[in-house]
Short mmCIF file of C-alpha atoms and ligand atoms in Angstrom, two decimals:
data_model
loop_
_atom_site.label_atom_id
_atom_site.label_comp_id
_atom_site.label_asym_id
_atom_site.label_seq_id
_atom_site.Cartn_x
_atom_site.Cartn_y
_atom_site.Cartn_z
CA UNK A 86 -4.53 10.72 10.59
CA UNK A 87 -2.37 10.93 7.52
CA UNK A 88 -1.97 8.08 5.13
CA UNK A 89 1.60 7.04 4.80
CA UNK A 90 3.06 4.10 3.05
CA UNK A 91 6.36 3.53 4.68
CA UNK A 92 7.99 0.25 3.95
CA UNK A 93 11.18 0.65 5.83
CA UNK A 94 11.14 1.07 9.56
CA UNK A 95 14.11 3.39 9.35
CA UNK A 96 12.12 5.82 7.24
CA UNK A 97 9.35 5.42 9.75
CA UNK A 98 11.48 6.61 12.63
CA UNK A 99 12.83 9.66 10.86
CA UNK A 100 9.40 10.51 9.47
CA UNK A 101 7.99 10.89 12.97
CA UNK A 102 11.04 12.71 14.21
CA UNK A 103 12.38 9.97 16.42
CA UNK A 104 16.00 9.25 16.99
CA UNK A 105 17.54 6.19 15.47
CA UNK A 106 19.53 4.27 17.99
CA UNK A 107 21.69 1.22 17.54
CA UNK A 108 19.28 -0.87 19.58
CA UNK A 109 16.21 0.28 17.67
CA UNK A 110 17.99 -0.40 14.39
CA UNK A 111 18.77 -3.94 15.49
CA UNK A 112 15.16 -4.55 16.46
CA UNK A 113 13.92 -3.12 13.16
CA UNK A 114 16.27 -5.21 11.11
CA UNK A 115 14.99 -8.27 12.92
CA UNK A 116 11.34 -7.27 12.39
CA UNK A 117 11.80 -6.68 8.70
CA UNK A 118 13.05 -10.21 8.25
CA UNK A 119 10.30 -11.89 10.22
CA UNK A 120 7.36 -13.36 8.41
CA UNK A 121 5.65 -14.99 11.37
CA UNK A 122 3.81 -13.76 14.40
CA UNK A 123 6.10 -12.90 17.24
CA UNK A 124 6.12 -11.62 20.76
CA UNK A 125 8.67 -9.75 22.80
CA UNK A 126 10.17 -12.90 24.24
CA UNK A 127 10.63 -14.58 20.85
CA UNK A 128 12.26 -11.44 19.57
CA UNK A 129 14.57 -11.28 22.54
CA UNK A 130 15.69 -14.88 22.08
CA UNK A 131 16.42 -14.52 18.39
CA UNK A 132 18.33 -11.29 18.93
CA UNK A 133 20.37 -12.96 21.63
CA UNK A 134 21.15 -15.77 19.24
CA UNK A 135 22.49 -13.22 16.78
CA UNK A 136 24.60 -11.71 19.54
CA UNK A 137 22.68 -8.46 19.35
CA UNK A 138 22.73 -6.76 22.70
CA UNK A 139 19.24 -5.46 23.19
CA UNK A 140 17.64 -5.49 26.59
CA UNK A 141 14.15 -6.79 27.27
CA UNK A 142 12.81 -3.41 28.42
CA UNK A 143 14.04 -1.84 25.19
CA UNK A 144 12.25 -4.49 23.17
CA UNK A 145 9.01 -3.96 25.06
CA UNK A 146 9.28 -0.20 24.71
CA UNK A 147 10.09 -0.36 21.02
CA UNK A 148 7.23 -2.75 20.25
CA UNK A 149 4.82 -0.41 22.00
CA UNK A 150 6.17 2.48 20.01
CA UNK A 151 5.87 0.64 16.70
CA UNK A 152 2.35 -0.34 17.57
CA UNK A 153 1.45 3.28 18.17
CA UNK A 154 2.94 4.16 14.79
CA UNK A 155 0.89 1.41 13.11
CA UNK A 156 3.94 -0.39 11.90
CA UNK A 157 3.00 -3.55 13.73
CA UNK A 158 -0.34 -4.74 14.97
CA UNK A 159 -0.90 -6.23 18.35
CA UNK A 160 -2.89 -9.45 18.40
CA UNK A 161 -4.64 -10.00 21.68
CA UNK A 162 -4.31 -13.71 22.23
CA UNK A 163 -4.88 -14.26 25.88
CA UNK A 164 -4.45 -12.15 28.93
CA UNK A 165 -0.82 -11.16 29.27
CA UNK A 166 0.12 -12.82 26.01
CA UNK A 167 0.51 -10.53 23.07
CA UNK A 168 1.74 -11.28 19.61
CA UNK A 169 2.66 -8.83 16.95
CA UNK A 170 2.97 -8.88 13.23
CA UNK A 171 4.21 -6.26 10.79
CA UNK A 172 1.28 -4.47 9.17
CA UNK A 173 3.06 -4.60 5.82
CA UNK A 174 2.69 -8.37 5.91
CA UNK A 175 -0.91 -8.50 6.96
CA UNK A 176 -2.57 -8.13 3.57
CA UNK A 177 -6.03 -8.49 5.05
CA UNK A 178 -5.99 -11.83 6.70
CA UNK A 179 -7.73 -12.92 9.83
CA UNK A 180 -6.34 -15.07 12.60
CA UNK A 181 -7.39 -18.41 13.96
CA UNK A 182 -6.18 -18.63 17.50
CA UNK A 183 -6.09 -21.84 19.49
CA UNK A 184 -7.15 -21.19 23.04
CA UNK A 185 -5.38 -24.29 24.25
CA UNK A 186 -1.86 -24.03 22.86
CA UNK A 187 -1.85 -20.44 21.65
CA UNK A 188 -1.04 -21.34 18.05
CA UNK A 189 -1.87 -18.63 15.52
CA UNK A 190 -2.84 -19.41 11.94
CA UNK A 191 -3.57 -16.96 9.17
CA UNK A 192 -6.66 -17.28 7.06
CA UNK A 193 -8.11 -15.20 4.27
CA UNK A 194 -11.74 -15.06 3.31
CA UNK A 195 -13.89 -13.27 0.79
CA UNK A 196 -16.01 -12.47 3.80
CA UNK A 197 -13.38 -9.99 4.89
CA UNK A 198 -13.65 -8.19 1.56
CA UNK A 199 -17.41 -8.13 1.81
CA UNK A 200 -17.26 -6.81 5.33
CA UNK A 201 -14.95 -4.08 4.16
CA UNK A 202 -17.16 -2.82 1.39
CA UNK A 203 -20.26 -3.08 3.55
CA UNK A 204 -18.76 -1.04 6.34
CA UNK A 205 -17.51 1.60 3.94
CA UNK A 206 -20.75 1.95 1.98
CA UNK A 207 -23.30 1.71 4.74
CA UNK A 208 -21.71 3.79 7.43
CA UNK A 209 -19.72 6.22 5.32
CA UNK A 210 -16.70 5.22 7.28
CA UNK A 211 -13.20 5.41 5.93
CA UNK A 212 -11.74 2.08 6.81
CA UNK A 213 -8.12 1.71 7.71
CA UNK A 214 -7.72 -1.85 8.82
CA UNK A 215 -9.93 -4.76 9.84
CA UNK A 216 -8.77 -7.19 12.44
CA UNK A 217 -10.57 -10.51 12.71
CA UNK A 218 -9.65 -12.99 15.36
CA UNK A 219 -11.35 -16.33 15.69
CA UNK A 220 -10.86 -18.31 18.87
CA UNK A 221 -11.18 -22.06 19.16
CA UNK A 222 -9.28 -25.33 19.22
CA UNK A 223 -6.68 -26.31 16.63
CA UNK A 224 -6.59 -29.78 15.08
CA UNK A 225 -3.84 -31.03 17.35
CA UNK A 226 -5.59 -29.89 20.49
CA UNK A 227 -8.90 -31.39 19.30
CA UNK A 228 -7.16 -34.74 18.79
CA UNK A 229 -5.45 -34.53 22.15
CA UNK A 230 -8.72 -33.90 23.95
CA UNK A 231 -10.42 -36.76 22.08
CA UNK A 232 -7.66 -39.14 23.09
CA UNK A 233 -8.10 -38.20 26.71
CA UNK A 234 -11.77 -39.18 26.74
ZN1 ZN B 367 -3.91 -25.93 19.85
ZN1 ZN B 368 -1.13 -13.08 10.59
#
């Protein structure tokens, strides 16, 4: 695979020879402004709010496409619940995922850096991206379960 550093999704589309459509452009503009983790439904709602006419199927299709192009990364939260985040915003952080409420928090750790250099040196493997997801209970959900008992 070739290394490309494309910061604008519009360049991304043309670079892989895909057509730019009005709908795709609207989705891209929305993605470029987002700093949080999002899923198709969240995206749909915020586009609706901006009066952008983009259908759900188009959003799902476009997200899949962008994932294939490594512009966004899919975070596997639970079955049938996927979140995405733009790869340009990842900057090597891991995710803490609450299994109760589905909250996603970013964390960074020197451990990730260590892991990176270890993988590269020991296995002679050219690393592209590490994805670390830690599952558990967030503070709020821990409190809630304590209160129940
Ligand atoms: Zn929680
Ligand atoms: Zn994140």
